[in-house]
Short mmCIF file of C-alpha atoms in Angstrom, two decimals:
data_model
loop_
_atom_site.label_atom_id
_atom_site.label_comp_id
_atom_site.label_asym_id
_atom_site.label_seq_id
_atom_site.Cartn_x
_atom_site.Cartn_y
_atom_site.Cartn_z
CA UNK A 1 122.74 377.79 166.66
CA UNK A 2 124.05 380.64 168.60
CA UNK A 3 127.56 379.09 168.32
CA UNK A 4 127.28 379.27 164.73
CA UNK A 5 126.40 383.04 164.85
CA UNK A 6 122.73 382.99 164.77
CA UNK A 7 120.16 384.67 167.08
CA UNK A 8 117.81 382.14 168.64
CA UNK A 9 114.80 383.08 170.83
CA UNK A 10 113.14 380.33 172.83
CA UNK A 11 109.49 380.55 174.00
CA UNK A 12 107.98 377.77 176.44
CA UNK A 13 106.19 377.19 179.53
CA UNK A 14 109.35 376.00 181.20
CA UNK A 15 108.03 372.57 181.01
CA UNK A 16 105.87 372.62 184.29
CA UNK A 17 107.89 371.45 187.26
CA UNK A 18 111.17 371.17 185.39
CA UNK A 19 111.23 375.13 185.19
CA UNK A 20 113.58 374.95 182.14
CA UNK A 21 115.04 378.54 181.45
CA UNK A 22 113.35 380.25 178.29
CA UNK A 23 113.66 383.74 176.60
CA UNK A 24 110.01 384.24 176.94
CA UNK A 25 107.53 382.18 179.00
CA UNK A 26 103.95 381.68 178.57
CA UNK A 27 103.79 379.48 181.82
CA UNK A 28 100.45 379.78 183.67
CA UNK A 29 101.61 381.50 186.58
CA UNK A 30 98.47 383.11 187.68
CA UNK A 31 96.28 380.29 187.37
CA UNK A 32 98.67 377.76 188.94
CA UNK A 33 98.21 376.15 192.27
CA UNK A 34 99.51 379.29 194.37
CA UNK A 35 97.18 381.65 193.11
CA UNK A 36 94.10 379.54 192.49
CA UNK A 37 93.61 376.50 194.56
CA UNK A 38 93.30 373.33 192.65
CA UNK A 39 89.95 372.61 193.92
CA UNK A 40 88.37 375.89 192.59
CA UNK A 41 90.05 375.02 189.09
CA UNK A 42 88.53 371.52 189.26
CA UNK A 43 85.11 372.81 190.15
CA UNK A 44 85.37 375.34 187.38
CA UNK A 45 86.16 372.73 184.76
CA UNK A 46 83.59 370.32 185.68
CA UNK A 47 80.86 373.23 185.38
CA UNK A 48 82.19 374.65 182.20
CA UNK A 49 84.71 372.28 180.46
CA UNK A 50 87.16 374.84 180.42
CA UNK A 51 90.94 374.16 181.67
CA UNK A 52 91.92 377.62 182.99
CA UNK A 53 95.51 376.98 182.90
CA UNK A 54 95.38 376.05 179.14
CA UNK A 55 93.33 379.31 178.51
CA UNK A 56 96.03 381.25 180.42
CA UNK A 57 98.90 379.86 178.37
CA UNK A 58 97.20 380.76 175.22
CA UNK A 59 96.63 384.25 176.24
CA UNK A 60 100.18 384.68 177.33
CA UNK A 61 101.43 383.51 174.12
CA UNK A 62 99.08 385.71 172.34
CA UNK A 63 100.65 388.82 174.26
CA UNK A 64 104.16 387.67 173.18
CA UNK A 65 103.27 387.73 169.36
CA UNK A 66 104.69 391.37 169.03
CA UNK A 67 108.14 389.96 169.86
CA UNK A 68 108.10 387.31 166.97
CA UNK A 69 109.15 389.53 164.15
CA UNK A 70 112.05 389.56 161.81
CA UNK A 71 112.83 385.96 162.14
CA UNK A 72 113.92 383.57 159.47
CA UNK A 73 112.48 380.41 160.85
CA UNK A 74 110.10 379.02 163.43
CA UNK A 75 110.33 375.49 164.75
CA UNK A 76 107.38 373.85 166.85
CA UNK A 77 108.51 371.16 169.35
CA UNK A 78 105.31 369.27 168.62
CA UNK A 79 101.68 370.18 167.40
CA UNK A 80 100.64 371.12 170.91
CA UNK A 81 103.63 373.33 171.51
CA UNK A 82 101.61 376.02 173.14
CA UNK A 83 99.76 373.66 175.21
CA UNK A 84 96.65 375.45 175.02
CA UNK A 85 93.31 374.42 173.21
CA UNK A 86 93.67 372.88 169.99
CA UNK A 87 91.40 375.49 168.16
CA UNK A 88 93.28 378.36 169.89
CA UNK A 89 96.60 376.97 168.94
CA UNK A 90 95.81 376.92 165.30
CA UNK A 91 94.75 380.55 165.74
CA UNK A 92 98.19 381.47 167.17
CA UNK A 93 99.87 379.49 164.81
CA UNK A 94 98.41 381.15 161.92
CA UNK A 95 99.44 384.48 163.39
CA UNK A 96 103.03 383.44 163.92
CA UNK A 97 103.12 381.95 160.35
CA UNK A 98 102.05 385.22 158.78
CA UNK A 99 105.12 386.80 160.11
CA UNK A 100 107.65 383.57 159.56
CA UNK A 101 107.46 381.88 156.37
CA UNK A 102 110.05 379.29 156.92
CA UNK A 103 108.79 376.61 159.36
CA UNK A 104 109.48 373.04 160.66
CA UNK A 105 107.46 370.68 163.10
CA UNK A 106 109.68 368.94 165.23
CA UNK A 107 108.55 365.43 166.50
CA UNK A 108 110.22 364.82 169.61
CA UNK A 109 107.50 363.39 171.92
CA UNK A 110 103.77 362.08 171.88
CA UNK A 111 102.24 363.21 168.49
CA UNK A 112 99.21 362.21 166.66
CA UNK A 113 100.91 360.02 164.00
CA UNK A 114 103.11 358.46 166.64
CA UNK A 115 100.17 357.43 168.62
CA UNK A 116 98.23 356.19 165.62
CA UNK A 117 101.19 353.79 164.86
CA UNK A 118 101.63 352.39 168.42
CA UNK A 119 97.88 351.73 168.73
CA UNK A 120 98.37 349.33 165.78
CA UNK A 121 100.45 347.21 168.23
CA UNK A 122 102.89 346.34 165.61
CA UNK A 123 105.99 346.81 167.98
CA UNK A 124 107.07 344.38 170.73
CA UNK A 125 106.32 347.11 173.20
CA UNK A 126 105.88 350.80 173.58
CA UNK A 127 104.77 353.44 175.98
CA UNK A 128 101.12 352.38 175.55
CA UNK A 129 101.89 348.69 176.64
CA UNK A 130 100.56 349.35 180.10
CA UNK A 131 97.40 350.67 178.74
CA UNK A 132 96.99 347.63 176.33
CA UNK A 133 97.53 345.38 179.25
CA UNK A 134 94.96 347.34 181.36
CA UNK A 135 92.45 349.38 180.10
CA UNK A 136 91.39 350.65 183.60
CA UNK A 137 94.75 352.84 183.29
CA UNK A 138 93.16 354.93 180.41
CA UNK A 139 93.04 358.09 182.58
CA UNK A 140 96.81 357.81 182.92
CA UNK A 141 97.26 357.85 179.17
CA UNK A 142 94.96 361.13 178.54
CA UNK A 143 97.84 363.01 177.55
CA UNK A 144 99.17 360.83 174.52
CA UNK A 145 95.70 359.53 173.67
CA UNK A 146 94.58 363.30 173.20
CA UNK A 147 96.52 363.52 169.85
CA UNK A 148 94.20 361.15 168.34
CA UNK A 149 91.16 363.22 169.01
CA UNK A 150 89.49 365.23 166.31
CA UNK A 151 90.63 368.58 167.37
CA UNK A 152 94.30 367.84 167.93
CA UNK A 153 94.28 365.63 164.80
CA UNK A 154 93.07 368.76 162.87
CA UNK A 155 95.89 370.93 164.47
CA UNK A 156 98.56 368.24 163.23
CA UNK A 157 97.25 368.02 159.90
CA UNK A 158 97.11 371.68 159.41
CA UNK A 159 100.81 371.87 160.64
CA UNK A 160 101.78 369.16 158.15
CA UNK A 161 100.44 371.07 155.33
CA UNK A 162 101.90 374.63 156.58
CA UNK A 163 105.38 373.47 157.50
CA UNK A 164 108.12 372.87 155.07
CA UNK A 165 109.77 370.09 157.27
CA UNK A 166 109.05 367.48 159.53
CA UNK A 167 112.03 366.45 161.68
CA UNK A 168 112.20 363.49 164.11
CA UNK A 169 114.67 363.60 167.10
CA UNK A 170 115.21 359.90 167.62
CA UNK A 171 114.45 356.69 166.47
CA UNK A 172 111.27 356.38 168.65
CA UNK A 173 109.62 358.99 166.43
CA UNK A 174 111.37 358.40 163.19
CA UNK A 175 110.42 354.71 162.73
CA UNK A 176 106.43 355.26 163.73
CA UNK A 177 106.45 358.54 161.20
CA UNK A 178 107.81 356.45 158.41
CA UNK A 179 105.80 353.39 159.23
CA UNK A 180 102.62 355.72 158.91
CA UNK A 181 103.88 357.04 155.40
CA UNK A 182 105.58 360.41 156.41
CA UNK A 183 108.91 361.70 155.18
CA UNK A 184 111.00 362.86 157.94
CA UNK A 185 114.43 364.36 158.44
CA UNK A 186 116.04 362.37 161.43
CA UNK A 187 118.23 364.83 163.43
CA UNK A 188 119.53 363.36 166.85
CA UNK A 189 119.26 365.15 169.91
CA UNK A 190 122.14 367.82 170.37
CA UNK A 191 124.21 367.67 173.42
CA UNK A 192 126.94 370.39 174.20
CA UNK A 193 129.77 368.14 175.63
CA UNK A 194 131.99 371.20 175.83
CA UNK A 195 129.86 372.13 178.87
CA UNK A 196 129.24 368.62 180.20
CA UNK A 197 132.34 367.30 181.76
CA UNK A 198 133.19 363.79 181.54
CA UNK A 199 133.97 361.87 184.68
CA UNK A 200 135.66 358.47 184.63
CA UNK A 201 133.49 356.40 187.00
CA UNK A 202 135.45 355.08 189.93
CA UNK A 203 133.76 353.02 192.27
CA UNK A 204 135.02 353.99 196.07
CA UNK A 205 132.61 352.97 198.56
CA UNK A 206 129.37 352.05 197.21
CA UNK A 207 127.92 352.07 193.70
CA UNK A 208 125.36 354.88 193.26
CA UNK A 209 122.05 354.10 191.44
CA UNK A 210 119.96 356.90 190.59
CA UNK A 211 116.31 357.13 189.50
CA UNK A 212 114.30 360.39 188.86
CA UNK A 213 110.60 359.86 188.79
CA UNK A 214 108.19 362.14 186.73
CA UNK A 215 104.80 361.27 188.37
CA UNK A 216 102.72 362.19 185.11
CA UNK A 217 104.92 359.69 182.85
CA UNK A 218 105.33 357.08 185.74
CA UNK A 219 103.39 354.30 184.06
CA UNK A 220 104.24 355.04 180.23
CA UNK A 221 107.98 355.16 181.23
CA UNK A 222 107.83 351.75 183.07
CA UNK A 223 109.34 352.89 186.41
CA UNK A 224 107.32 350.09 188.37
CA UNK A 225 109.90 347.59 186.64
CA UNK A 226 112.90 349.79 188.01
CA UNK A 227 111.19 349.99 191.37
CA UNK A 228 110.69 346.27 191.89
CA UNK A 229 114.23 345.73 190.57
CA UNK A 230 115.69 348.09 192.97
CA UNK A 231 114.03 346.52 196.06
CA UNK A 232 115.68 343.32 194.93
CA UNK A 233 119.04 344.83 194.35
CA UNK A 234 119.15 346.55 197.70
CA UNK A 235 118.44 343.54 199.63
CA UNK A 236 120.94 341.56 197.68
CA UNK A 237 123.72 343.93 197.55
CA UNK A 238 123.03 346.31 200.76
CA UNK A 239 126.51 346.71 201.77
CA UNK A 240 127.38 347.47 197.83
CA UNK A 241 124.75 350.02 196.73
CA UNK A 242 123.36 353.19 197.31
CA UNK A 243 120.02 354.40 195.80
CA UNK A 244 118.73 357.79 195.21
CA UNK A 245 115.27 358.30 194.07
CA UNK A 246 113.70 361.80 193.33
CA UNK A 247 110.20 362.85 192.28
CA UNK A 248 109.12 365.93 190.44
CA UNK A 249 111.61 368.01 191.48
CA UNK A 250 113.13 371.13 189.16
CA UNK A 251 115.80 370.24 186.53
CA UNK A 252 118.82 371.80 188.41
CA UNK A 253 118.31 369.94 191.72
CA UNK A 254 117.63 366.79 189.57
CA UNK A 255 120.92 367.37 188.06
CA UNK A 256 122.92 367.95 191.29
CA UNK A 257 121.65 364.61 192.76
CA UNK A 258 122.24 362.46 189.82
CA UNK A 259 125.79 363.79 189.31
CA UNK A 260 126.75 361.56 192.37
CA UNK A 261 125.57 358.47 190.60
CA UNK A 262 127.34 355.93 188.35
CA UNK A 263 124.33 354.23 187.24
CA UNK A 264 120.97 355.93 185.97
CA UNK A 265 117.69 354.28 185.55
CA UNK A 266 115.93 356.26 182.74
CA UNK A 267 113.05 354.60 181.17
CA UNK A 268 111.68 351.16 179.89
CA UNK A 269 109.63 351.57 176.80
CA UNK A 270 112.00 353.00 174.33
CA UNK A 271 114.14 352.09 171.31
CA UNK A 272 116.51 355.02 171.51
CA UNK A 273 117.59 357.58 174.18
CA UNK A 274 116.03 360.92 175.17
CA UNK A 275 118.10 364.05 176.24
CA UNK A 276 118.22 362.91 179.83
CA UNK A 277 119.77 359.84 178.96
CA UNK A 278 122.20 361.38 176.63
CA UNK A 279 123.26 363.68 179.17
CA UNK A 280 124.09 361.07 181.71
CA UNK A 281 126.03 359.11 179.11
CA UNK A 282 127.82 362.29 178.13
CA UNK A 283 128.82 362.40 181.83
CA UNK A 284 130.04 358.92 181.84
CA UNK A 285 127.28 357.30 183.48
CA UNK A 286 125.74 353.71 182.71
CA UNK A 287 122.22 354.25 181.60
CA UNK A 288 119.48 352.14 181.55
CA UNK A 289 117.25 353.15 178.75
CA UNK A 290 116.24 352.64 175.14
CA UNK A 291 118.98 350.72 173.21
CA UNK A 292 117.16 348.35 171.09
CA UNK A 293 118.30 346.41 167.95
CA UNK A 294 117.22 349.32 165.80
CA UNK A 295 119.34 351.68 167.63
CA UNK A 296 122.35 349.41 167.67
CA UNK A 297 121.94 348.73 163.83
CA UNK A 298 121.22 352.60 163.08
CA UNK A 299 124.67 353.54 164.57
CA UNK A 300 126.41 350.52 163.56
CA UNK A 301 127.55 349.60 167.25
CA UNK A 302 129.55 346.66 168.24
CA UNK A 303 129.80 347.37 172.03
CA UNK A 304 127.23 348.70 174.52
CA UNK A 305 127.07 352.40 175.16
CA UNK A 306 123.85 352.05 177.31
CA UNK A 307 121.93 349.00 178.87
CA UNK A 308 118.82 348.46 176.92
CA UNK A 309 115.94 348.47 179.52
CA UNK A 310 113.30 345.77 179.10
CA UNK A 311 109.97 345.29 180.93
CA UNK A 312 111.27 342.42 182.68
CA UNK A 313 112.17 342.57 186.44
CA UNK A 314 114.64 339.27 186.29
CA UNK A 315 116.33 340.77 183.27
CA UNK A 316 116.98 344.25 185.04
CA UNK A 317 118.02 342.48 188.02
CA UNK A 318 120.57 340.29 186.16
CA UNK A 319 122.09 343.51 184.08
CA UNK A 320 122.45 345.62 187.48
CA UNK A 321 123.95 342.68 189.27
CA UNK A 322 126.55 342.13 186.62
CA UNK A 323 127.68 345.72 186.77
CA UNK A 324 127.71 345.78 190.54
CA UNK A 325 129.84 342.50 190.55
CA UNK A 326 132.10 343.98 187.72
CA UNK A 327 132.67 347.69 188.38
CA UNK A 328 135.06 347.90 185.67
CA UNK A 329 132.39 347.38 183.17
CA UNK A 330 130.76 350.41 184.65
CA UNK A 331 134.05 352.50 183.88
CA UNK A 332 134.43 350.90 180.13
CA UNK A 333 130.59 351.54 179.30
CA UNK A 334 130.94 354.95 180.62
CA UNK A 335 133.70 355.79 178.43
CA UNK A 336 131.95 354.31 175.44
CA UNK A 337 128.82 356.24 176.30
CA UNK A 338 130.93 359.48 176.19
CA UNK A 339 132.52 358.72 172.75
CA UNK A 340 129.22 357.88 171.44
CA UNK A 341 127.52 361.21 172.61
CA UNK A 342 130.80 363.12 171.15
CA UNK A 343 130.42 361.30 167.72
CA UNK A 344 126.68 361.26 167.07
CA UNK A 345 125.19 364.09 169.36
CA UNK A 346 127.79 367.01 169.12
CA UNK A 347 125.73 370.06 169.23
CA UNK A 348 127.64 371.85 166.40
CA UNK A 349 127.39 368.82 164.16
CA UNK A 350 123.62 368.75 165.04
CA UNK A 351 122.94 372.55 164.52
CA UNK A 352 124.57 372.43 160.97
CA UNK A 353 121.90 369.48 160.14
CA UNK A 354 119.19 371.68 161.30
CA UNK A 355 120.27 374.67 159.37
CA UNK A 356 120.75 372.30 156.14
CA UNK A 357 117.12 371.09 156.66
CA UNK A 358 115.56 374.16 157.33
CA UNK A 359 116.80 375.34 153.94
CA UNK A 360 115.11 372.49 152.08
CA UNK A 361 111.28 372.05 151.19
CA UNK A 362 109.84 368.71 151.05
CA UNK A 363 106.61 367.23 149.75
CA UNK A 364 105.02 365.03 152.47
CA UNK A 365 103.44 361.71 151.58
#
């Protein structure tokens, strides 16, 4: 948007450990682990049912409200964009919406209707598959499942009624929303390829495979399949590969490490790629991520631009082995990945799609 001459202000928590840059932060800095030990926060929660960090984020957002004036449009990244209590979110959204009349709700992650659809078990697999297979894992799925509870559902329904547009950022959200009867604008994730340098993947000594673990999404992204696969690959190709695994590190540190890799293991349970995968593809890396038939059909692809990652260790070992034994294919897929991102995810093209969508009003089913 800035490249098109518009002023943009970003408010966020920084996405916790990732520490993304933001113009105004409502990160729960005071009540984080440094200032208030985790044990004390847990005891307080058990006694009162109040999550102090959620309370602080809501309060910090409230204090930022005076900054939100003279804007043409507000877009929420999901119905829990402020990451506070649902009732408090609704209060804050109402205050924002009194100032800004043109609004959009972006569906680009866990959301009420998306989780509703996944619970129907109509797809071959999804982020909820591990939960379906083992209900004892329920505590690991508290975050996505919370969107189906009464209070979060109330917030989502209120936003649908009070936003002019619903927008989905990839097929993993577009398909469920439409299956559940909602009209959405499909606008792919933007990637600034002018800032992301493409580097043709040349194999010198060893092929470097990178996997970054976010412990909070470890199970729902199917990381265990990648871990088992890497154990086999490291034994099978000890002289040909080097493996880098990181866990819960800031985004900038994460990028510096994965820049050295030719192959990136992203996630299992997906139809389409999220931003991390797209950024790696833009750099010419081979990414194991969502690249299902729906993705191939939507973009009318005849050759691979990424490796479709399935919850099957034998399959993953076979795909990785092929790349290791045929390094020229790494180079070829990397080039196609870059071309794909330039064509379908160019940030100027995507920004124009957002502007066009924001200027339209739709009636939702």
